[in-house]
Short mmCIF file of C-alpha atoms in Angstrom, two decimals:
data_model
loop_
_atom_site.label_atom_id
_atom_site.label_comp_id
_atom_site.label_asym_id
_atom_site.label_seq_id
_atom_site.Cartn_x
_atom_site.Cartn_y
_atom_site.Cartn_z
CA UNK A 231 123.57 107.45 67.73
CA UNK A 232 120.43 108.79 69.31
CA UNK A 233 117.80 106.44 70.75
CA UNK A 234 114.18 107.31 71.38
CA UNK A 235 112.45 106.65 74.71
CA UNK A 236 108.72 106.13 74.25
CA UNK A 237 105.83 106.30 76.67
CA UNK A 238 104.52 102.79 77.35
CA UNK A 239 101.08 104.16 78.26
CA UNK A 240 98.73 106.95 77.26
CA UNK A 241 98.10 109.58 79.94
CA UNK A 242 99.71 112.60 81.50
CA UNK A 243 103.51 112.62 81.70
CA UNK A 244 105.21 114.03 84.78
CA UNK A 245 108.93 114.80 84.95
CA UNK A 246 108.88 115.19 88.74
CA UNK A 247 107.91 112.72 91.50
CA UNK A 248 105.74 115.45 93.08
CA UNK A 249 104.95 119.08 92.18
CA UNK A 250 107.49 120.37 94.74
CA UNK A 251 110.32 117.99 93.80
CA UNK A 252 113.22 118.37 91.40
CA UNK A 253 112.80 116.57 88.05
CA UNK A 254 113.89 112.92 87.82
CA UNK A 255 116.31 113.91 85.02
CA UNK A 256 117.39 117.22 83.50
CA UNK A 257 118.19 117.78 79.85
CA UNK A 258 121.81 116.75 79.34
CA UNK A 259 121.88 114.13 82.12
CA UNK A 260 123.32 110.66 81.68
CA UNK A 261 120.90 107.78 82.35
CA UNK A 262 121.17 104.07 83.14
CA UNK A 263 118.62 101.64 81.69
CA UNK A 264 116.96 101.21 85.10
CA UNK A 265 116.69 104.93 85.88
CA UNK A 266 113.22 106.37 86.28
CA UNK A 267 112.84 109.34 83.94
CA UNK A 268 109.20 110.20 84.66
CA UNK A 269 105.71 109.10 85.63
CA UNK A 270 102.65 108.53 83.50
CA UNK A 271 99.30 109.09 85.17
CA UNK A 272 96.67 106.95 83.56
CA UNK A 273 93.14 106.79 84.96
CA UNK A 274 94.24 108.21 88.29
CA UNK A 275 97.08 105.70 88.81
CA UNK A 276 100.78 106.48 88.45
CA UNK A 277 103.29 104.34 86.56
CA UNK A 278 107.05 104.80 86.45
CA UNK A 279 108.75 105.21 83.08
CA UNK A 280 112.28 103.82 82.97
CA UNK A 281 114.88 104.88 80.42
CA UNK A 282 115.15 101.28 79.18
CA UNK A 283 118.48 102.17 77.63
CA UNK A 284 121.76 103.53 78.97
CA UNK A 285 122.96 106.74 77.38
CA UNK A 286 124.10 110.30 77.78
CA UNK A 287 122.75 113.77 77.05
CA UNK A 288 119.03 113.01 77.52
CA UNK A 289 116.72 115.51 75.84
CA UNK A 290 113.02 115.60 76.68
CA UNK A 291 110.49 116.36 73.94
CA UNK A 292 107.49 116.73 76.29
CA UNK A 293 106.97 119.09 79.18
CA UNK A 294 105.89 118.31 82.71
CA UNK A 295 102.12 117.54 82.86
CA UNK A 296 101.76 117.19 79.08
CA UNK A 297 99.30 114.65 77.68
CA UNK A 298 101.06 111.77 75.89
CA UNK A 299 99.90 108.89 73.68
CA UNK A 300 101.15 105.30 74.06
CA UNK A 301 104.27 105.00 71.90
CA UNK A 302 104.87 108.74 71.76
CA UNK A 303 108.53 109.75 71.99
CA UNK A 304 109.13 111.48 75.31
CA UNK A 305 112.92 111.78 75.21
CA UNK A 306 116.05 110.93 73.25
CA UNK A 307 119.48 109.86 74.50
CA UNK A 308 122.89 109.34 72.90
CA UNK A 309 123.39 105.60 73.28
CA UNK B 199 60.75 127.99 92.03
CA UNK B 200 60.68 125.03 89.70
CA UNK B 201 63.95 124.61 87.85
CA UNK B 202 63.88 125.07 84.09
CA UNK B 203 67.51 124.33 83.32
CA UNK B 204 70.56 122.67 84.83
CA UNK B 205 74.27 122.63 84.12
CA UNK B 206 75.96 119.27 84.69
CA UNK B 207 79.43 119.84 86.18
CA UNK B 208 80.67 116.30 85.66
CA UNK B 209 81.44 113.65 83.05
CA UNK B 210 81.12 109.95 82.32
CA UNK B 211 78.20 107.77 83.26
CA UNK B 212 76.93 110.09 86.01
CA UNK B 213 76.70 113.01 83.56
CA UNK B 214 74.61 110.77 81.28
CA UNK B 215 72.47 109.73 84.25
CA UNK B 216 71.84 113.34 85.34
CA UNK B 217 71.04 114.50 81.80
CA UNK B 218 68.44 111.72 81.43
CA UNK B 219 66.84 112.53 84.81
CA UNK B 220 66.77 116.27 84.01
CA UNK B 221 65.24 115.67 80.59
CA UNK B 222 62.57 113.45 82.11
CA UNK B 223 61.60 116.47 84.24
CA UNK B 224 61.54 118.72 81.16
CA UNK B 225 64.69 120.68 82.03
CA UNK B 226 67.09 122.21 79.51
CA UNK B 227 70.44 120.48 80.00
CA UNK B 228 73.87 122.07 79.60
CA UNK B 229 77.01 119.98 79.92
CA UNK B 230 80.27 121.58 81.06
CA UNK B 231 83.05 119.42 79.62
CA UNK B 232 86.80 119.32 79.07
CA UNK B 233 88.33 119.24 75.58
CA UNK B 234 88.87 115.48 76.03
CA UNK B 235 85.13 114.89 76.50
CA UNK B 236 83.95 116.77 73.44
CA UNK B 237 82.79 113.55 71.73
CA UNK B 238 81.44 111.90 74.88
CA UNK B 239 77.99 110.36 75.16
CA UNK B 240 76.99 113.03 77.68
CA UNK B 241 78.01 115.76 75.20
CA UNK B 242 75.85 114.12 72.52
CA UNK B 243 72.83 113.84 74.83
CA UNK B 244 72.93 117.31 76.40
CA UNK B 245 70.88 120.08 74.80
CA UNK B 246 73.92 122.37 74.96
CA UNK B 247 77.60 122.02 75.78
CA UNK B 248 80.23 124.41 77.12
CA UNK B 249 83.95 123.68 76.95
CA UNK B 250 85.62 124.49 80.28
CA UNK B 251 89.27 123.64 79.70
CA UNK B 252 92.02 121.14 78.89
CA UNK B 253 91.87 117.39 79.66
CA UNK B 254 93.58 117.55 83.08
CA UNK B 255 90.78 117.68 85.67
CA UNK B 256 92.62 120.36 87.64
CA UNK B 257 92.27 122.71 84.69
CA UNK B 258 88.65 121.82 83.84
CA UNK B 259 86.34 119.77 86.09
CA UNK B 260 88.09 121.01 89.25
CA UNK B 261 88.34 124.62 88.09
CA UNK B 262 85.66 126.41 90.12
CA UNK B 263 85.92 129.65 88.16
CA UNK B 264 85.60 127.92 84.78
CA UNK B 265 82.57 125.90 85.87
CA UNK B 266 80.79 128.86 87.47
CA UNK B 267 81.50 131.02 84.40
CA UNK B 268 80.02 128.30 82.18
CA UNK B 269 76.90 128.22 84.36
CA UNK B 270 76.54 132.01 84.19
CA UNK B 271 77.12 132.14 80.44
CA UNK B 272 74.54 129.45 79.76
CA UNK B 273 72.02 131.15 82.07
CA UNK B 274 71.01 128.00 83.92
CA UNK B 275 68.88 127.89 87.07
CA UNK B 276 70.94 125.17 88.75
CA UNK B 277 74.22 123.22 88.79
CA UNK B 278 74.34 119.48 89.48
CA UNK B 279 77.85 118.43 90.59
CA UNK B 280 77.43 114.62 90.31
CA UNK B 281 80.00 112.74 92.42
CA UNK B 282 83.76 113.28 92.76
CA UNK B 283 85.35 116.46 91.32
CA UNK B 284 83.64 119.45 93.01
CA UNK B 285 80.63 117.57 94.42
CA UNK B 286 81.70 117.93 98.06
CA UNK B 287 83.54 121.22 97.74
CA UNK B 288 81.86 123.84 99.96
CA UNK B 289 83.76 126.66 98.25
CA UNK B 290 82.21 125.58 94.94
CA UNK B 291 78.72 125.42 96.46
CA UNK B 292 79.27 128.94 97.79
CA UNK B 293 80.50 130.20 94.40
CA UNK B 294 77.46 128.74 92.62
CA UNK B 295 75.08 130.31 95.16
CA UNK B 296 76.91 133.65 94.97
CA UNK B 297 76.23 133.65 91.22
CA UNK B 298 72.51 133.41 91.99
CA UNK B 299 72.35 129.79 90.80
CA UNK B 300 70.95 126.83 92.76
CA UNK B 301 73.50 124.22 93.87
CA UNK B 302 71.88 120.77 93.62
CA UNK B 303 72.85 119.37 97.01
CA UNK B 304 72.92 120.36 100.66
CA UNK B 305 73.95 123.82 101.89
CA UNK B 306 77.63 124.80 101.84
CA UNK B 307 77.45 124.82 105.67
CA UNK B 308 76.28 121.19 105.75
CA UNK B 309 79.01 120.19 103.27
CA UNK B 310 81.61 121.92 105.42
CA UNK B 311 80.35 120.43 108.67
CA UNK B 312 80.00 116.87 107.41
CA UNK B 313 83.11 117.05 105.21
CA UNK B 314 85.27 117.57 108.27
CA UNK B 315 85.45 113.98 109.53
CA UNK B 316 86.12 115.03 113.12
CA UNK B 317 83.14 117.39 113.24
CA UNK B 318 80.94 114.82 111.49
CA UNK B 319 81.85 112.30 114.20
CA UNK B 320 80.81 114.79 116.86
CA UNK B 321 77.51 115.58 115.09
CA UNK B 322 76.83 111.83 114.81
CA UNK B 323 77.59 111.22 118.47
CA UNK B 324 75.28 114.11 119.48
CA UNK B 325 72.49 112.64 117.32
CA UNK B 326 72.90 109.33 119.17
CA UNK B 327 74.65 107.52 116.32
CA UNK B 328 77.27 105.00 117.51
CA UNK B 329 80.80 105.95 116.40
CA UNK B 330 83.94 103.83 116.15
CA UNK B 331 85.90 103.96 119.46
CA UNK B 332 88.62 106.59 119.05
CA UNK B 333 89.79 110.08 119.91
CA UNK B 334 87.18 112.67 120.90
CA UNK B 335 88.39 115.03 118.24
CA UNK B 336 91.59 116.12 116.59
CA UNK B 337 94.81 115.01 118.21
CA UNK B 338 98.02 116.96 117.74
CA UNK B 339 100.25 115.83 120.59
CA UNK B 340 102.11 112.58 119.89
CA UNK B 341 102.22 111.38 123.52
CA UNK B 342 98.53 112.04 123.97
CA UNK B 343 97.83 110.25 120.68
CA UNK B 344 99.83 107.19 121.78
CA UNK B 345 97.96 107.10 125.10
CA UNK B 346 94.60 107.16 123.25
CA UNK B 347 95.74 104.43 120.86
CA UNK B 348 96.89 102.25 123.76
CA UNK B 349 93.56 102.78 125.55
CA UNK B 350 91.38 101.74 122.56
CA UNK B 351 93.79 98.93 121.64
CA UNK B 352 95.97 98.27 118.57
CA UNK B 353 95.62 98.03 115.63
CA UNK B 354 94.34 101.59 115.20
CA UNK B 355 93.76 103.84 112.22
CA UNK B 356 95.33 107.28 111.91
CA UNK B 357 92.90 109.25 109.78
CA UNK B 358 93.08 112.68 108.19
CA UNK B 359 90.29 114.99 109.37
CA UNK B 360 90.00 116.30 105.82
CA UNK B 361 90.23 112.85 104.19
CA UNK B 362 87.40 110.57 103.19
CA UNK B 363 86.43 108.06 100.55
CA UNK B 364 89.20 105.76 101.76
CA UNK B 365 91.92 108.41 101.37
CA UNK B 366 94.23 109.61 104.14
CA UNK B 367 94.12 106.47 106.28
CA UNK B 368 96.99 104.50 107.86
CA UNK B 369 96.68 101.34 109.93
CA UNK B 370 99.33 100.82 112.62
CA UNK B 371 99.88 97.76 114.75
CA UNK B 372 101.84 98.98 117.79
CA UNK B 373 103.07 102.03 119.71
CA UNK B 374 106.50 102.07 118.07
CA UNK B 375 105.03 102.08 114.56
CA UNK B 376 102.49 104.66 115.71
CA UNK B 377 105.25 107.03 116.86
CA UNK B 378 106.92 106.72 113.46
CA UNK B 379 103.77 107.07 111.33
CA UNK B 380 101.90 109.82 113.19
CA UNK B 381 104.14 112.77 112.16
CA UNK B 382 104.34 111.44 108.58
CA UNK B 383 100.55 111.13 108.42
CA UNK B 384 100.20 114.75 109.54
CA UNK B 385 102.55 116.18 106.93
CA UNK B 386 101.01 113.97 104.23
CA UNK B 387 97.50 115.12 105.16
CA UNK B 388 98.67 118.74 105.07
CA UNK B 389 100.09 118.20 101.57
CA UNK B 390 97.13 116.24 100.23
CA UNK B 391 94.20 118.06 101.81
CA UNK B 392 95.69 121.37 103.00
CA UNK B 393 94.86 120.35 106.57
CA UNK B 394 97.24 118.29 108.71
CA UNK B 395 94.60 117.50 111.36
CA UNK B 396 94.41 113.86 112.45
CA UNK B 397 92.14 111.67 114.56
CA UNK B 398 92.36 108.10 115.74
CA UNK B 399 89.92 105.21 115.36
CA UNK B 400 90.00 101.57 116.36
CA UNK B 401 90.27 99.07 113.50
CA UNK B 402 87.10 97.00 113.36
CA UNK B 403 88.34 93.66 112.02
CA UNK B 404 86.15 91.72 109.61
CA UNK B 405 83.55 94.45 109.34
CA UNK B 406 81.01 94.83 106.59
CA UNK B 407 80.47 98.19 104.89
CA UNK B 408 76.84 99.27 105.08
CA UNK B 409 75.45 102.70 104.23
CA UNK B 410 72.05 104.33 104.45
CA UNK B 411 70.59 106.47 101.68
CA UNK B 412 68.83 109.53 103.00
CA UNK B 413 66.75 112.21 101.29
CA UNK B 414 65.95 115.53 102.91
CA UNK B 415 64.14 118.72 101.93
CA UNK B 416 65.49 120.90 104.73
CA UNK B 417 62.53 120.15 106.99
CA UNK B 418 61.91 116.47 106.62
CA UNK B 419 64.32 113.55 106.22
CA UNK B 420 63.53 110.00 105.11
CA UNK B 421 65.77 106.99 104.53
CA UNK B 422 65.63 104.71 101.50
CA UNK B 423 67.10 101.76 103.38
CA UNK B 424 70.66 100.56 103.17
CA UNK B 425 73.25 99.29 100.72
CA UNK B 426 76.13 96.95 101.36
CA UNK B 427 79.50 97.57 99.72
CA UNK B 428 81.81 95.08 101.43
CA UNK B 429 83.56 93.93 98.26
CA UNK B 430 86.36 96.46 97.93
CA UNK B 431 89.81 96.56 96.40
CA UNK B 432 92.26 99.15 97.73
CA UNK B 433 89.32 100.69 99.61
CA UNK B 434 87.44 101.25 96.36
CA UNK B 435 84.02 99.64 96.03
CA UNK B 436 83.75 97.00 93.34
CA UNK B 437 80.31 95.43 93.86
CA UNK B 438 77.31 96.81 95.78
CA UNK B 439 73.99 95.40 96.91
CA UNK B 440 70.70 96.49 98.41
CA UNK B 441 69.49 95.54 100.91
CA UNK B 442 72.52 94.46 103.00
CA UNK B 443 73.02 90.71 103.17
CA UNK B 444 71.88 88.99 106.37
CA UNK B 445 71.13 92.20 108.29
CA UNK B 446 68.54 91.40 111.02
CA UNK B 447 65.38 93.50 110.68
CA UNK B 448 65.66 95.11 114.11
CA UNK B 449 69.24 96.18 113.36
CA UNK B 450 68.09 97.53 109.97
CA UNK B 451 65.44 99.65 111.68
CA UNK B 452 67.91 101.06 114.22
CA UNK B 453 70.58 101.66 111.55
CA UNK B 454 68.22 103.52 109.22
CA UNK B 455 66.68 105.50 112.09
CA UNK B 456 70.14 106.65 113.18
CA UNK B 457 70.88 107.98 109.67
CA UNK B 458 67.62 109.92 109.68
CA UNK B 459 68.45 111.34 113.12
CA UNK B 460 71.81 112.52 111.82
CA UNK B 461 70.18 114.07 108.73
CA UNK B 462 67.59 115.86 110.88
CA UNK B 463 70.33 117.17 113.20
CA UNK B 464 71.82 119.18 110.31
CA UNK B 465 68.56 120.01 108.47
CA UNK B 466 69.77 117.99 105.52
CA UNK B 467 68.62 118.85 102.02
CA UNK B 468 69.06 116.64 98.93
CA UNK B 469 70.46 113.11 98.66
CA UNK B 470 73.09 111.92 101.10
CA UNK B 471 74.64 108.72 102.36
CA UNK B 472 75.57 107.84 105.92
CA UNK B 473 78.31 105.21 105.94
CA UNK B 474 78.86 102.64 108.69
CA UNK B 475 80.95 99.63 109.56
CA UNK B 476 78.83 96.69 110.65
CA UNK B 477 80.19 93.86 112.80
CA UNK B 478 77.98 90.85 112.07
CA UNK B 479 79.45 88.91 115.01
CA UNK B 480 78.05 91.40 117.53
CA UNK B 481 75.34 93.12 115.40
CA UNK B 482 76.95 96.46 116.28
CA UNK B 483 77.22 99.28 113.74
CA UNK B 484 79.53 102.28 113.85
CA UNK B 485 79.31 105.59 111.98
CA UNK B 486 82.18 106.33 109.56
CA UNK B 487 81.26 109.37 107.47
CA UNK B 488 78.55 111.17 105.50
CA UNK B 489 78.78 111.69 101.76
CA UNK B 490 76.88 114.84 100.85
CA UNK B 491 76.19 113.91 97.22
CA UNK B 492 74.73 111.24 94.96
CA UNK B 493 76.84 108.07 95.09
CA UNK B 494 78.10 105.79 92.33
CA UNK B 495 76.07 102.89 93.73
CA UNK B 496 72.75 104.77 94.04
CA UNK B 497 71.03 102.60 91.37
CA UNK B 498 70.73 99.54 93.65
CA UNK B 499 68.57 101.66 95.98
CA UNK B 500 66.49 102.89 93.04
CA UNK B 501 65.98 99.31 91.85
CA UNK B 502 64.54 98.09 95.16
CA UNK B 503 62.54 101.19 96.12
CA UNK B 504 61.40 102.49 92.73
CA UNK B 505 62.49 106.02 93.71
CA UNK B 506 64.47 108.04 91.14
CA UNK B 507 67.04 109.64 93.44
CA UNK B 508 68.49 112.02 90.84
CA UNK B 509 65.06 113.35 89.84
CA UNK B 510 64.25 113.73 93.52
CA UNK B 511 67.46 115.78 94.03
CA UNK B 512 66.50 118.11 91.18
CA UNK B 513 62.95 118.55 92.51
CA UNK B 514 64.21 119.33 96.03
CA UNK B 515 66.74 121.80 94.61
CA UNK B 516 63.81 123.52 92.88
CA UNK B 517 62.13 124.01 96.24
CA UNK B 518 59.78 121.02 96.30
CA UNK B 519 59.10 119.05 99.45
CA UNK B 520 59.91 115.32 99.51
CA UNK B 521 57.56 113.44 97.20
CA UNK B 522 57.54 110.42 99.51
CA UNK B 523 56.86 109.81 103.20
CA UNK B 524 58.78 107.18 105.14
CA UNK B 525 55.83 104.78 104.86
CA UNK B 526 55.94 105.05 101.06
CA UNK B 527 59.49 103.70 100.93
CA UNK B 528 59.42 99.90 100.73
CA UNK B 529 62.04 97.30 99.83
CA UNK B 530 60.98 95.18 96.88
CA UNK B 531 63.39 92.39 95.97
CA UNK B 532 67.17 92.53 95.86
CA UNK B 533 69.59 94.42 93.62
CA UNK B 534 73.31 94.06 92.82
CA UNK B 535 75.58 96.49 90.96
CA UNK B 536 78.89 95.53 89.34
CA UNK B 537 81.32 98.33 88.52
CA UNK B 538 82.74 97.62 85.07
CA UNK B 539 86.15 99.31 84.90
CA UNK B 540 88.69 99.73 82.10
CA UNK B 541 91.24 97.63 83.98
CA UNK B 542 92.79 94.25 83.30
CA UNK B 543 91.95 91.99 86.27
CA UNK B 544 94.55 89.49 85.06
CA UNK B 545 97.33 92.10 85.09
CA UNK B 546 96.96 93.53 88.57
CA UNK B 547 94.13 95.82 87.43
CA UNK B 548 96.34 97.84 85.10
CA UNK B 549 94.21 100.68 83.69
CA UNK B 550 93.59 100.34 79.96
CA UNK B 551 92.09 103.26 78.08
CA UNK B 552 91.43 102.81 74.35
CA UNK B 553 88.76 102.48 71.68
CA UNK B 554 85.62 100.38 72.13
CA UNK B 555 85.17 98.03 69.16
CA UNK B 556 82.02 96.19 70.08
CA UNK B 557 79.41 96.83 72.75
CA UNK B 558 76.51 94.44 73.41
CA UNK B 559 74.28 95.23 76.36
CA UNK B 560 71.90 92.54 77.65
CA UNK B 561 68.28 93.58 77.79
CA UNK B 562 65.37 92.34 79.84
CA UNK B 563 63.33 92.91 82.95
CA UNK B 564 65.35 93.95 85.96
CA UNK B 565 68.48 94.77 83.94
CA UNK B 566 69.99 98.24 83.91
CA UNK B 567 73.32 99.37 82.47
CA UNK B 568 74.42 102.93 83.29
CA UNK B 569 77.31 103.73 80.97
CA UNK B 570 79.31 106.29 79.03
CA UNK B 571 80.15 103.84 76.25
CA UNK B 572 79.19 103.49 72.61
CA UNK B 573 80.89 101.59 69.79
CA UNK B 574 83.85 103.54 68.43
CA UNK B 575 84.23 105.66 71.59
CA UNK B 576 87.83 106.27 72.65
CA UNK B 577 87.96 106.01 76.46
CA UNK B 578 90.34 108.82 77.49
CA UNK B 579 93.24 108.13 79.89
CA UNK B 580 92.69 111.28 81.95
CA UNK B 581 89.88 110.26 84.29
CA UNK B 582 88.86 107.32 86.45
CA UNK B 583 88.39 103.90 84.90
CA UNK B 584 84.65 103.43 85.43
CA UNK B 585 83.02 102.43 82.13
CA UNK B 586 79.62 101.49 83.38
CA UNK B 587 77.57 99.82 86.05
CA UNK B 588 75.59 96.66 85.42
CA UNK B 589 72.66 96.55 87.83
CA UNK B 590 70.31 93.61 88.27
CA UNK B 591 67.14 93.26 90.30
CA UNK B 592 65.64 89.95 91.35
CA UNK B 593 62.83 88.85 93.65
CA UNK B 594 65.35 87.33 96.07
CA UNK B 595 69.13 87.56 96.35
CA UNK B 596 69.53 84.09 94.82
CA UNK B 597 67.28 85.08 91.92
CA UNK B 598 69.25 88.32 91.50
CA UNK B 599 72.58 86.42 91.42
CA UNK B 600 71.24 83.98 88.81
CA UNK B 601 70.08 86.87 86.62
CA UNK B 602 73.38 88.64 87.16
CA UNK B 603 75.40 85.62 85.96
CA UNK B 604 73.34 85.53 82.78
CA UNK B 605 73.57 89.29 82.22
CA UNK B 606 77.36 89.29 82.74
CA UNK B 607 77.67 86.53 80.15
CA UNK B 608 75.61 88.65 77.76
CA UNK B 609 77.56 91.88 78.31
CA UNK B 610 80.23 92.24 75.61
CA UNK B 611 82.82 95.03 75.57
CA UNK B 612 85.76 94.53 73.20
CA UNK B 613 88.70 96.73 72.26
CA UNK B 614 90.00 97.18 75.80
CA UNK B 615 90.23 94.85 78.81
CA UNK B 616 87.50 95.24 81.44
CA UNK B 617 86.67 93.85 84.86
CA UNK B 618 83.75 91.77 83.51
CA UNK B 619 85.70 88.48 84.13
CA UNK B 620 86.19 89.47 87.79
CA UNK B 621 82.44 89.97 88.26
CA UNK B 622 81.61 86.76 86.39
CA UNK B 623 83.86 84.88 88.86
CA UNK B 624 82.45 86.68 91.92
CA UNK B 625 78.89 85.96 90.79
CA UNK B 626 79.77 82.23 90.81
CA UNK B 627 81.67 82.21 94.10
CA UNK B 628 80.24 80.19 96.99
CA UNK B 629 81.29 82.69 99.70
CA UNK B 630 79.66 85.54 97.78
CA UNK B 631 76.51 83.47 97.27
CA UNK B 632 76.38 82.72 101.01
CA UNK B 633 77.05 86.36 101.87
CA UNK B 634 80.17 85.43 103.84
CA UNK B 635 82.10 88.56 102.85
CA UNK B 636 83.59 91.57 104.61
CA UNK B 637 85.72 94.57 103.64
CA UNK B 638 88.93 92.52 103.60
CA UNK B 639 87.51 89.58 101.68
CA UNK B 640 88.24 90.62 98.10
CA UNK B 641 92.01 91.24 98.11
CA UNK B 642 93.04 87.80 99.51
CA UNK B 643 90.35 86.22 97.29
CA UNK B 644 92.00 87.81 94.23
CA UNK B 645 95.37 86.33 95.25
CA UNK B 646 93.97 82.84 95.82
CA UNK B 647 90.66 81.99 94.14
CA UNK B 648 90.77 84.41 91.21
CA UNK B 649 94.43 83.67 90.44
CA UNK B 650 93.63 79.96 90.46
CA UNK B 651 90.70 80.45 88.07
CA UNK B 652 92.98 82.44 85.77
CA UNK B 653 95.62 79.67 85.77
CA UNK B 654 92.97 77.03 85.04
CA UNK B 655 91.75 79.17 82.15
CA UNK B 656 95.29 79.44 80.73
CA UNK B 657 95.84 75.69 81.03
CA UNK B 658 92.58 74.93 79.23
#
C-alpha cells in the first residue's frame, strides 16, 4: 500500500543538503522512519523533513527548490 | 536634478516605508515585486508595479538583471534598494548607474570599500577610529594566524572578510580549536561569500552594541546620534533604542565624531551606519563595520531627531545638499523599537507564516507602527519573518518604557503566532528597565526568565 509523506511546513522544499550535494533520497530508494528526505526553508530558516514512515520505492512529487504548502504531499512510499 | 520617480527594489515594511517617503516628496513610485508579493501592501500603495520573477528571492529580488530591466522599462529616475537583498551589492549599484539611473545610496566604490570588512577596518583605523584588537588585515597562513590569536588572547573571532551582519563569524577558545576551525572557516566563507579571506578579532566580552547614524552628501557628513541594539538573538537584533542607555556624554561626542570622521574619509553620500562594540566597564568603543544602506532600526533615530532619513536619502540622491547642519540635529526624548516577527517565542522561535485574521494597531502620540500587514493578508513563507516594528517615543526612557508596555498590550495580531509576548515580557523586565543588558544578555534570559514566565502562564 502506498503512504503519502507530507510537508509539515509551507516554504521551499530542497531535496539536497546543499546545492553541490547528492539528494538525500533518490526515486526508488528505501527509507526508514527517521531518515531525512529533504529540507523545507521557511522564512530563511531550514527544517529537516523526515520520512515518518518506513517503506520502499520512494517517489517524489515535487522537484528540488519547488514551493510547497503545509500538508502538501511531497513523496509516496510503499509501506 | 530633482528626482521625479523611483523604483523600489525591495518588499515588506521597508518597501511601504520608502513608498510613503517618496510620495511625500511628490515622486512617482514603482514597485518591483515577486509573484508572491503581488497582493502585498506595498503593491497596493505603489503607483505602478512590475513583476520581476518567482517567489524565491534568488530569482526575483536578488536578480540584478530583472530589477534593472524593470527600472528601465518603467523609466524611473532612481532605484531605492531598501535593506538586505541587493542593498549592499556594488555590482547592482554599478548596473543601475550604467543604465543611466540614480542608485539611492553611496557610490559603488564606497560600497565595495566598506563592504570588505578588512578594508573597512583599515579605513577606520586611518580615520582615527578605534578598532577591535586583531590582525592587521587578511590572514592566510595558519601558523601566523595562531600566533596573532595567541598575542591578542583567546577567545578570538575568526571572521570572513566578505561577511557582515553577524554572518561568517566563529568564536574559538584555544589554539587547538583554532587550528581545527580556521581551514573550515575559510572554505565556508569561500562557499558562502565567494571569498575565503579571513581576519581575526578579539572577543569583547559583555559588550553593548552601539551604532551611529550618519548622513552625507558627498561633501559634508553629519551624525544623527547613536542607537543601541544590545538585545540580540542569534546575532539578530530584536529590540533597539535611541539614544544608547547610560552612555556618558563625552563618550557620545567622541563616538559620533569618529563616525563622521570615517564618513568624511570616504566622501560618504546617503544614509549609513557605523557599528561599534561598547565596553561600559572601561568606556572604550571599537569599530565593527559600516552598513552602507538604511537600517531596519532607523525609526528610533527619526523619533528622537525629527529627521526623515528616507526622504533625506531621496533628496541627496537627487543632488541636494544635506538639509541639516550638525547643530540642527538634537536628541529629544527616548525611543524604543520592537521587531514583531512571525515566530513563536514559546516554540524556540519557529517561523510561522499564514493569514492575518485580526490586526489592531494602538494609536496615540509617540506611537508608530511600520508594517506590511493588513487583515486577511497571507504572510508568505519565502522571506524573512519581520511583520512590523512598533516604535515608541517618550520624554525619558522610563516614560518610553511605560508607553511601550501599554502599546504592546494594545497591539493585536491574530491568525499566526508573533513575538509580541517576548517584547511584553522584556518591557517589564527589571534588568531591561535598569539598562543592565549586553549582546549576550537575551539568549540566557530566554532560557531562564522567559521560560519561567511561560511555565507560570501555563500553570495559571
